[in-house]
Coordinates of C-alpha atoms and ligand atoms in Angstrom, one line a residue:
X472 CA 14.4 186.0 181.1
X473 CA 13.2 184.2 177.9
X474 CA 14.9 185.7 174.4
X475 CA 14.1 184.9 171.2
X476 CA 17.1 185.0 169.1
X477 CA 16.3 184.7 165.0
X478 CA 18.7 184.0 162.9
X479 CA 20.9 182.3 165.1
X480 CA 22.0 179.6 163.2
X481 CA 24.6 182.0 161.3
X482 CA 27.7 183.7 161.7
X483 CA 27.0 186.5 164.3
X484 CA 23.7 184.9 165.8
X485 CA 25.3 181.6 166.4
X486 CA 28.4 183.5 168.5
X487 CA 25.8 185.4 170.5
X488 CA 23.8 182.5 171.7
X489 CA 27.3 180.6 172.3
X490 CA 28.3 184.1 174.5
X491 CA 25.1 184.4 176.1
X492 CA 24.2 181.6 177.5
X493 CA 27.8 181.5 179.0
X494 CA 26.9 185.1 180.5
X495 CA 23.2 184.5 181.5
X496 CA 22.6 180.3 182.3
X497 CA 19.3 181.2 183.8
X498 CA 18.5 182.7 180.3
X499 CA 15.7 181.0 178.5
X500 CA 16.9 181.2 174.4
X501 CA 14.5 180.5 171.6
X502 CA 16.6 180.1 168.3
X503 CA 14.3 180.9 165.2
X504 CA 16.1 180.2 162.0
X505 CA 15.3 179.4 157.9
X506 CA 18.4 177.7 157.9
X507 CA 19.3 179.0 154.5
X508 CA 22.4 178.9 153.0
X509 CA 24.6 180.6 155.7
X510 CA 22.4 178.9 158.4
X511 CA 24.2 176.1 159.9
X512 CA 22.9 174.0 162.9
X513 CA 27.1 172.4 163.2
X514 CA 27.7 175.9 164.5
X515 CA 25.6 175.2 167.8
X516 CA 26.7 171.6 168.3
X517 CA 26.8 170.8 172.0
X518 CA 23.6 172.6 172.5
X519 CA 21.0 170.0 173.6
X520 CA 17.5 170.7 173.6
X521 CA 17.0 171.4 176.5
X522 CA 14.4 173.4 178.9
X523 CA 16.7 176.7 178.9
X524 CA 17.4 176.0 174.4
X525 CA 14.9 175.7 171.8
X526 CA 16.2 175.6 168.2
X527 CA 12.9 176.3 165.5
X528 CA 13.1 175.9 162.0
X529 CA 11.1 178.9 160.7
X530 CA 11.0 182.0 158.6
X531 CA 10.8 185.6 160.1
X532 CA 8.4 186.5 157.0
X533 CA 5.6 183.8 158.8
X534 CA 3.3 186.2 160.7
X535 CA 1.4 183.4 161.4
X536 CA 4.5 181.3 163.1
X537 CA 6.2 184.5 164.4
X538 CA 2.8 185.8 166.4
X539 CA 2.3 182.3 167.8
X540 CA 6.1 182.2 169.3
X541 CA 5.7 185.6 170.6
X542 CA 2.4 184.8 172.7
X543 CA 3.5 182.3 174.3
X544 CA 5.9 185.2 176.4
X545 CA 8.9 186.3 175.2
X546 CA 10.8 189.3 176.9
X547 CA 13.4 190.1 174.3
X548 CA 13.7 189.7 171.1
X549 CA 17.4 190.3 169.0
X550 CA 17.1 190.5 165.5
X551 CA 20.0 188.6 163.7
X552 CA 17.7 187.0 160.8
X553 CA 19.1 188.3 157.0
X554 CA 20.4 188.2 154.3
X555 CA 23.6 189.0 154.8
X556 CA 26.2 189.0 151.5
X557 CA 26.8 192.6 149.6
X558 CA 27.5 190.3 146.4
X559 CA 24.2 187.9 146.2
X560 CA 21.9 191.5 146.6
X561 CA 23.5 192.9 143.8
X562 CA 22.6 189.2 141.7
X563 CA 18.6 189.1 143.1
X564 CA 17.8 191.8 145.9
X565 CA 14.4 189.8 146.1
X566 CA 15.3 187.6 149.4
X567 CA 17.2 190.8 150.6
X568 CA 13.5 192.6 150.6
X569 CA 11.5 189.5 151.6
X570 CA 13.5 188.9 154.8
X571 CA 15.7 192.0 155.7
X572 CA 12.5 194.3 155.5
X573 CA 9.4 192.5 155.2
X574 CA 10.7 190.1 158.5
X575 CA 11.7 193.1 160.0
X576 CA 8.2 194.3 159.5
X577 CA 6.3 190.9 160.7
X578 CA 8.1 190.6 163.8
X579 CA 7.7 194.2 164.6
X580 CA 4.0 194.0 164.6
X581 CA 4.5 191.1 166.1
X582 CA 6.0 192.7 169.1
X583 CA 3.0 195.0 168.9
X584 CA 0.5 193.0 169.6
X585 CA 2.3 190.9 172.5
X586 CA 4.1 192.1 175.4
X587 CA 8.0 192.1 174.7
X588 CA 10.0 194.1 177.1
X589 CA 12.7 195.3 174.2
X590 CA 13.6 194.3 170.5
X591 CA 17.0 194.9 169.2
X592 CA 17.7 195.2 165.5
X593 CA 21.0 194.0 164.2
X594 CA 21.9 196.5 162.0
X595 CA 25.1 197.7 160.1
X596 CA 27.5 200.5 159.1
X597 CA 26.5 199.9 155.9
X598 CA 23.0 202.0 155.8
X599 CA 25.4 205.4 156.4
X600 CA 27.2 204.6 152.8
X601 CA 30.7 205.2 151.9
X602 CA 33.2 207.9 153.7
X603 CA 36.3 209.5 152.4
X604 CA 36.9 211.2 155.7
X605 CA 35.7 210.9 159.1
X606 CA 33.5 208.9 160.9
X607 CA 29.3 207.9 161.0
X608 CA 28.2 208.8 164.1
X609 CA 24.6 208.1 165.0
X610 CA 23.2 211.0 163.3
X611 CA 24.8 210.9 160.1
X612 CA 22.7 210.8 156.9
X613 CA 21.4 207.2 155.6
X614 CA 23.3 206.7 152.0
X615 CA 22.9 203.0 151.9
X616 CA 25.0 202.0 147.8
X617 CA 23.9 198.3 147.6
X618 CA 20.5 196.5 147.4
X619 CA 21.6 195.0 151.1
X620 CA 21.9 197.7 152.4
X621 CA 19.3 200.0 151.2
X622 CA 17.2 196.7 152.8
X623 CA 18.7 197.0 156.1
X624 CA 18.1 200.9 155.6
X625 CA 14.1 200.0 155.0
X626 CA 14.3 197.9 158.2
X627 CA 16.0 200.8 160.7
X628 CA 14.0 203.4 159.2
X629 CA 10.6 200.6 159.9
X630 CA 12.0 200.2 163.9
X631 CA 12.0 203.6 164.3
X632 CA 8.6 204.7 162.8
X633 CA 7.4 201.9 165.4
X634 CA 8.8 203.1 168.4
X635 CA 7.5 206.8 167.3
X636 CA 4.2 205.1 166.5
X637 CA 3.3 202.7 168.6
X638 CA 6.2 203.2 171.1
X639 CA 7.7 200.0 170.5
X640 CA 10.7 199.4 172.5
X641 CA 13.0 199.2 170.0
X642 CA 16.8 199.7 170.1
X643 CA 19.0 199.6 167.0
X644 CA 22.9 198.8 166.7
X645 CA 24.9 199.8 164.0
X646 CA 28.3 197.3 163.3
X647 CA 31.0 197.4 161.5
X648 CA 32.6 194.2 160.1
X649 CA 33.0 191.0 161.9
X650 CA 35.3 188.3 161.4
X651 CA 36.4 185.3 163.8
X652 CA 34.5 181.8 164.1
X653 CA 31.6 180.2 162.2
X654 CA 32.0 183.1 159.0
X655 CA 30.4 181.3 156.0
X656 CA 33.5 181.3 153.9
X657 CA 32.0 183.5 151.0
X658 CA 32.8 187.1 152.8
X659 CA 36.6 188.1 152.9
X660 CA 38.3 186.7 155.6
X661 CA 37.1 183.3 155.9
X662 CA 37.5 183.4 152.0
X663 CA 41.1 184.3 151.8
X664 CA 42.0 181.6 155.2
X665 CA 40.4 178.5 153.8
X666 CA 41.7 179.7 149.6
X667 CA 44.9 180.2 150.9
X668 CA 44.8 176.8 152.9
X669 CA 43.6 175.3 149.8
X670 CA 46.5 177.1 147.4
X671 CA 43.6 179.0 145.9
X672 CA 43.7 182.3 144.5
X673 CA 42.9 185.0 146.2
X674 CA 40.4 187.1 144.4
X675 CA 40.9 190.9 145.2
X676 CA 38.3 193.4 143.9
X677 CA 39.2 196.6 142.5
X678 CA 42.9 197.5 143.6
X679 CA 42.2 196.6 147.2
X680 CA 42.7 199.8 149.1
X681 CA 38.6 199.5 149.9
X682 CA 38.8 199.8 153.9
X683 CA 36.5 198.3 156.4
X684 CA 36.4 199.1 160.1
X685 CA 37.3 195.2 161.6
X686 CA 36.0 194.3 164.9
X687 CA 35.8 190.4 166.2
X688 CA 32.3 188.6 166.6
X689 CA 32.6 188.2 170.8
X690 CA 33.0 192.3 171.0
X691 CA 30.0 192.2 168.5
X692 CA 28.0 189.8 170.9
X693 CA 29.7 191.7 174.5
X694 CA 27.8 195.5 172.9
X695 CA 24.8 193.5 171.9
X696 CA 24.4 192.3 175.9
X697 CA 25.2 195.3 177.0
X698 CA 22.4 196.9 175.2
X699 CA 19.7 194.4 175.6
X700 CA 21.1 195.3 179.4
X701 CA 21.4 198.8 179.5
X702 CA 20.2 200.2 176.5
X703 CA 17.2 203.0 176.0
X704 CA 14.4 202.0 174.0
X705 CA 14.4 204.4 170.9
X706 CA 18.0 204.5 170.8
X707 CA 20.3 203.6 167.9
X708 CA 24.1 202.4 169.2
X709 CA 27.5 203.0 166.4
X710 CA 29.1 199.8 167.2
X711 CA 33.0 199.6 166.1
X712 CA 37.0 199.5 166.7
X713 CA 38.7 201.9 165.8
X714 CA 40.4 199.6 163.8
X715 CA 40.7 200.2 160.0
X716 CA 42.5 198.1 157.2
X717 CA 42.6 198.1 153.7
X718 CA 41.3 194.6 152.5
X719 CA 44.9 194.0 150.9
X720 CA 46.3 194.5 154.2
X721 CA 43.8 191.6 155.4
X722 CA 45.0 189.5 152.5
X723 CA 49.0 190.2 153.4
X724 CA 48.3 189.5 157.0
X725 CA 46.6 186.1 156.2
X726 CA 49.2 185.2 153.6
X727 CA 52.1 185.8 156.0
X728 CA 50.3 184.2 159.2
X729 CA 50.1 181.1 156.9
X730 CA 53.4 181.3 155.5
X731 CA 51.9 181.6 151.8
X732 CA 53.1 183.5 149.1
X733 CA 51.3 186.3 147.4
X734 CA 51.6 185.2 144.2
X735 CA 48.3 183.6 145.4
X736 CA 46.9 187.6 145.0
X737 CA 44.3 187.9 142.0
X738 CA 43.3 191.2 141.2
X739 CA 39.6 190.6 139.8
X740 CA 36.7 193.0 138.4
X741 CA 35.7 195.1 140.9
X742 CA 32.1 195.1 143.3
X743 CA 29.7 197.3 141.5
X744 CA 29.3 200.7 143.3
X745 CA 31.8 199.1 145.4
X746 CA 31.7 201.3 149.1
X747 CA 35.5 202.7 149.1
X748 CA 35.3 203.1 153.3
X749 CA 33.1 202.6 156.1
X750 CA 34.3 204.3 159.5
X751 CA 32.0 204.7 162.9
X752 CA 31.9 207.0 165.4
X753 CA 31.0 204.7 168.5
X754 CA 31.6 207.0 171.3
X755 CA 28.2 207.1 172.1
X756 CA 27.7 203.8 173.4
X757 CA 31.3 203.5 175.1
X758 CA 30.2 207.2 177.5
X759 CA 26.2 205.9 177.6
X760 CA 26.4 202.1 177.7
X761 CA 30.4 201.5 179.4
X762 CA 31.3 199.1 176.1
X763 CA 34.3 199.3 174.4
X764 CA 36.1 196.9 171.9
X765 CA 38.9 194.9 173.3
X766 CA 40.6 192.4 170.9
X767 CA 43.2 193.7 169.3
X768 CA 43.5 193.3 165.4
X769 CA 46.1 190.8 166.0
X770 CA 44.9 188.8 169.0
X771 CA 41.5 188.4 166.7
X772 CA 43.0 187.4 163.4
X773 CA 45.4 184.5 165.0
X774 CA 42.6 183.4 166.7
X775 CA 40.2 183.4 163.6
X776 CA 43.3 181.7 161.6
X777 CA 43.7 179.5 164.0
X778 CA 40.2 178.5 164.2
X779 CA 39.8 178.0 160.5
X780 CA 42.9 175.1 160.8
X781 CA 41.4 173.8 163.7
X782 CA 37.8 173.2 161.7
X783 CA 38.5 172.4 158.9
X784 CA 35.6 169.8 158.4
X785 CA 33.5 172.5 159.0
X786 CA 34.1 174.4 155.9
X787 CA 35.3 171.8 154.2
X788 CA 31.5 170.4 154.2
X789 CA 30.8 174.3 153.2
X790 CA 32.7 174.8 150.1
X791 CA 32.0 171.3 148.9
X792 CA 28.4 171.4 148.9
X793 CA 28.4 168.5 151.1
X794 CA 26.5 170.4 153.9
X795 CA 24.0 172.8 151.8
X796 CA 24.8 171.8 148.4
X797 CA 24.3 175.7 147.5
X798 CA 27.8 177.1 148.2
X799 CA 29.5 175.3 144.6
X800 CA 26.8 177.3 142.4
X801 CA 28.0 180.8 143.3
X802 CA 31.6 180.3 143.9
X803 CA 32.2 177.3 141.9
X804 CA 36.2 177.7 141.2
X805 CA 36.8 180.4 143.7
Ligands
LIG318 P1 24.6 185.2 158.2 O1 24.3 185.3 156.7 O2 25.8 184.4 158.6 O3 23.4 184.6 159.0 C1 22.1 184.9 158.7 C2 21.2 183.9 159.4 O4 19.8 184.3 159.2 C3 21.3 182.5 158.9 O5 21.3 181.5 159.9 C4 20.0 182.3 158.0 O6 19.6 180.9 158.0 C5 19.0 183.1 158.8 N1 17.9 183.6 158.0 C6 17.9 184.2 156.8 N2 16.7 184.5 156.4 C7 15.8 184.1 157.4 C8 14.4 184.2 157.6 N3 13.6 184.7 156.6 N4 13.9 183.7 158.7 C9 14.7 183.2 159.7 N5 16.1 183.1 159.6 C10 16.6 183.6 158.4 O7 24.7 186.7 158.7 P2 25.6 187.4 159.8 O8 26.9 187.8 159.2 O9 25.7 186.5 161.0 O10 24.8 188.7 160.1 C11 23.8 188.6 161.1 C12 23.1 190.0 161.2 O11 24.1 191.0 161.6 C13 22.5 190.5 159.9 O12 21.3 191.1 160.2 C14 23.5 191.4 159.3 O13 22.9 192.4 158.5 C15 24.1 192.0 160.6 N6 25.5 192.5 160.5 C16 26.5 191.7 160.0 C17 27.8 192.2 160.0 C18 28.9 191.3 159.5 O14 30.0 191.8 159.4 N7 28.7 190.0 159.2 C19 28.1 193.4 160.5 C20 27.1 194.2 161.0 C21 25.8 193.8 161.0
LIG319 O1 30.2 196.6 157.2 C1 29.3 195.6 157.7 C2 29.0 194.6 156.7 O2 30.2 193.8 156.4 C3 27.8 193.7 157.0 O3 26.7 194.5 157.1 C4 27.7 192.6 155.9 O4 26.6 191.7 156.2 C5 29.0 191.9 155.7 O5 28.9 191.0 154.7 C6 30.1 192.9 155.4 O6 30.0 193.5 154.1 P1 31.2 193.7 153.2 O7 30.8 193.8 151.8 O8 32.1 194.8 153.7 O9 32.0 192.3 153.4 P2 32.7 191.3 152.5 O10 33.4 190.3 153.3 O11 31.8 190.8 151.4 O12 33.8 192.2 151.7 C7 34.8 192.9 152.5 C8 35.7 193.7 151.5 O13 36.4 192.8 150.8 C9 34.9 194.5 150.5 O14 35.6 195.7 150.2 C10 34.8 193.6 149.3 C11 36.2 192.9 149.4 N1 36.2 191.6 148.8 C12 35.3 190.7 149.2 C13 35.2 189.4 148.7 C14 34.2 188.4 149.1 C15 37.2 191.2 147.9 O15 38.1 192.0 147.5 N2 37.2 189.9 147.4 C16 36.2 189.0 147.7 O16 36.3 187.8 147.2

């Protein structure tokens, strides 16, 4: 089996292809990524090139680069390639739109004119919008609030007009938030670890009580095999938990694993049109697929903490600019 991977030199791409090739050594895996900002080749140290690896630096928007990978033979292909932070669409949606939709787009007619036996889209929970009460299941309506997500709305609502087109065999799964290894310290967690390591403050928007559904990265990659396994082409797959915190619970867990005070807590201006709670209904792909999440809350976040002690070179490098040299100019002081 040969699978290209894109974007798998960030956060959730770079766990996958560390799971997956632990799950599937026969696996052939093509890794095509920009290497932007969040894209970081120390996250797949150890793998060699190799005849079974392939790392390519390229962009998902190059029809020209992304046709030429895909006739060579490629049986599956897994999405992961985006821009990725709610807070840099709401500065410039433009690389939101180039790469969440328009490389969405390229590789999709990519796939059409090549023989790829399924293409799975990494979507999110964002592109159902913000709940008071209850849960998204797969049918709920599309209410995507930021520029991000509207752009990861484009690109589901692109996959399916191809499979109902063309018949592409296109899955789509739908996540809630990750956290553990490899996070590019400018979402929460990995913010408040290494700022609380550092004695920084802790910058909380709003009053805090937003809540996100948490679920760690390897439960994220476990559903993502699972589908590119089992899944039905045309089909779209809730991925999520169960497990929902308010961010200043995340902050007061982090503070007290670390044994730091929360005077460190700085209540700052809030996101604009800030989603107050995202919640999934994932039932369908724990009766159809067999998947459910199984890290506790608890087990995941000492793990992550303790991972974030245990590397700190790597974000060290991050949050100096040492590594990309791009991380200073948006959060310089943070
Ligand atoms: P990330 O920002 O850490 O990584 C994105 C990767 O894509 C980087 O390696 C980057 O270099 C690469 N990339 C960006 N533009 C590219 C382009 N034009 N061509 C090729 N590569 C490009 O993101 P992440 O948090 O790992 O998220 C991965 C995917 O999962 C995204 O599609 C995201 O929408 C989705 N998702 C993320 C979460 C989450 O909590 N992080 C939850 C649900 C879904
Ligand atoms: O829900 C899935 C989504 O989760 C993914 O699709 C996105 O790619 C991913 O970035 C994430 O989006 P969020 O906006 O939920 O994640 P973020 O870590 O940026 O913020 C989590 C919550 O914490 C949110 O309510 C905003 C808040 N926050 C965030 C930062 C960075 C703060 O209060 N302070 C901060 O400094």
């Amino acid at each position: 089996m040969k699978i290209l991977v894109t974007g798998g030199a960030g956060f959730i791409g770079s766990n996958f292809i560390h799971y997956i090739t632990k799950q599937h050594a026969d696996w052939k895996v093509i890794n095509l990524d920009k290497l932007t900002y969040a894209g970081n080749l120390e996250n797949l140290k150890g793998f060699k090139e190799s005849p079974s690896y392939r790392f390519i630096k390229g962009d998902i928007t190059d029809r020209v680069q992304v046709d030429s990978l895909l006739r060579d033979g490629v049986d599956i292909v897994i999405n992961f390639a985006a821009e990725s932070h709610v807070d840099r669409s709401i500065q410039d949606s433009s690389p939101f739109i180039d790469t969440n939709i328009k490389g969405t787009q390229v590789l999709l007619e990519g796939i059409r004119k090549n023989q790829v036996k399924k293409y799975v889209q990494v979507s999110t929970d964002e592109v159902y919008g913000s709940l008071e009460i209850g849960k998204s299941a797969e049918n709920a309506s599309l209410l995507p609030n930021s520029p991000y997500a509207a752009s990861k709305t484009s690109a589901d609502l692109l996959c399916r007009a191809y499979w109902k087109t063309y018949g592409l065999p296109v899955m789509i799964t739908r996540c809630s938030n990750n956290y553990g290894p490899f996070q590019f310290p400018e979402k929460l967690i990995p913010l408040v670890i290494t700022n609380a390591l550092e004695g920084k403050d802790i910058p909380v928007y709003g009053d805090g009580m937003n809540v996100r559904e948490w679920i760690y990265v390897e439960d994220h990659c476990r559903a993502l095999e699972c589908v590119i396994l089992k899944g039905s082409p045309g089909e779209i797959y809730n991925v999520g938990s169960n497990i929902e915190k308010t961010n200043l619970d995340i902050v007061r867990f982090i503070l007290k694993e670390l044994d730091k005070s929360e005077s460190l807590i700085k209540y700052v201006t809030d996101r604009p049109g800030h989603d107050r709670r995202y919640a999934l209904d994932a039932s369908k792909i724990e009766r159809e697929l067999g998947w459910k999440a199984a890290i506790s809350f608890k087990e995941g976040m000492k793990k992550t903490v303790q991972w974030y002690i245990d590397n700190k070179d790597w974000w060290q490098r991050i949050k100096s600019g040492e590594y990309t040299g791009y991380y200073d100019r948006m959060y310089v002081g943070r």
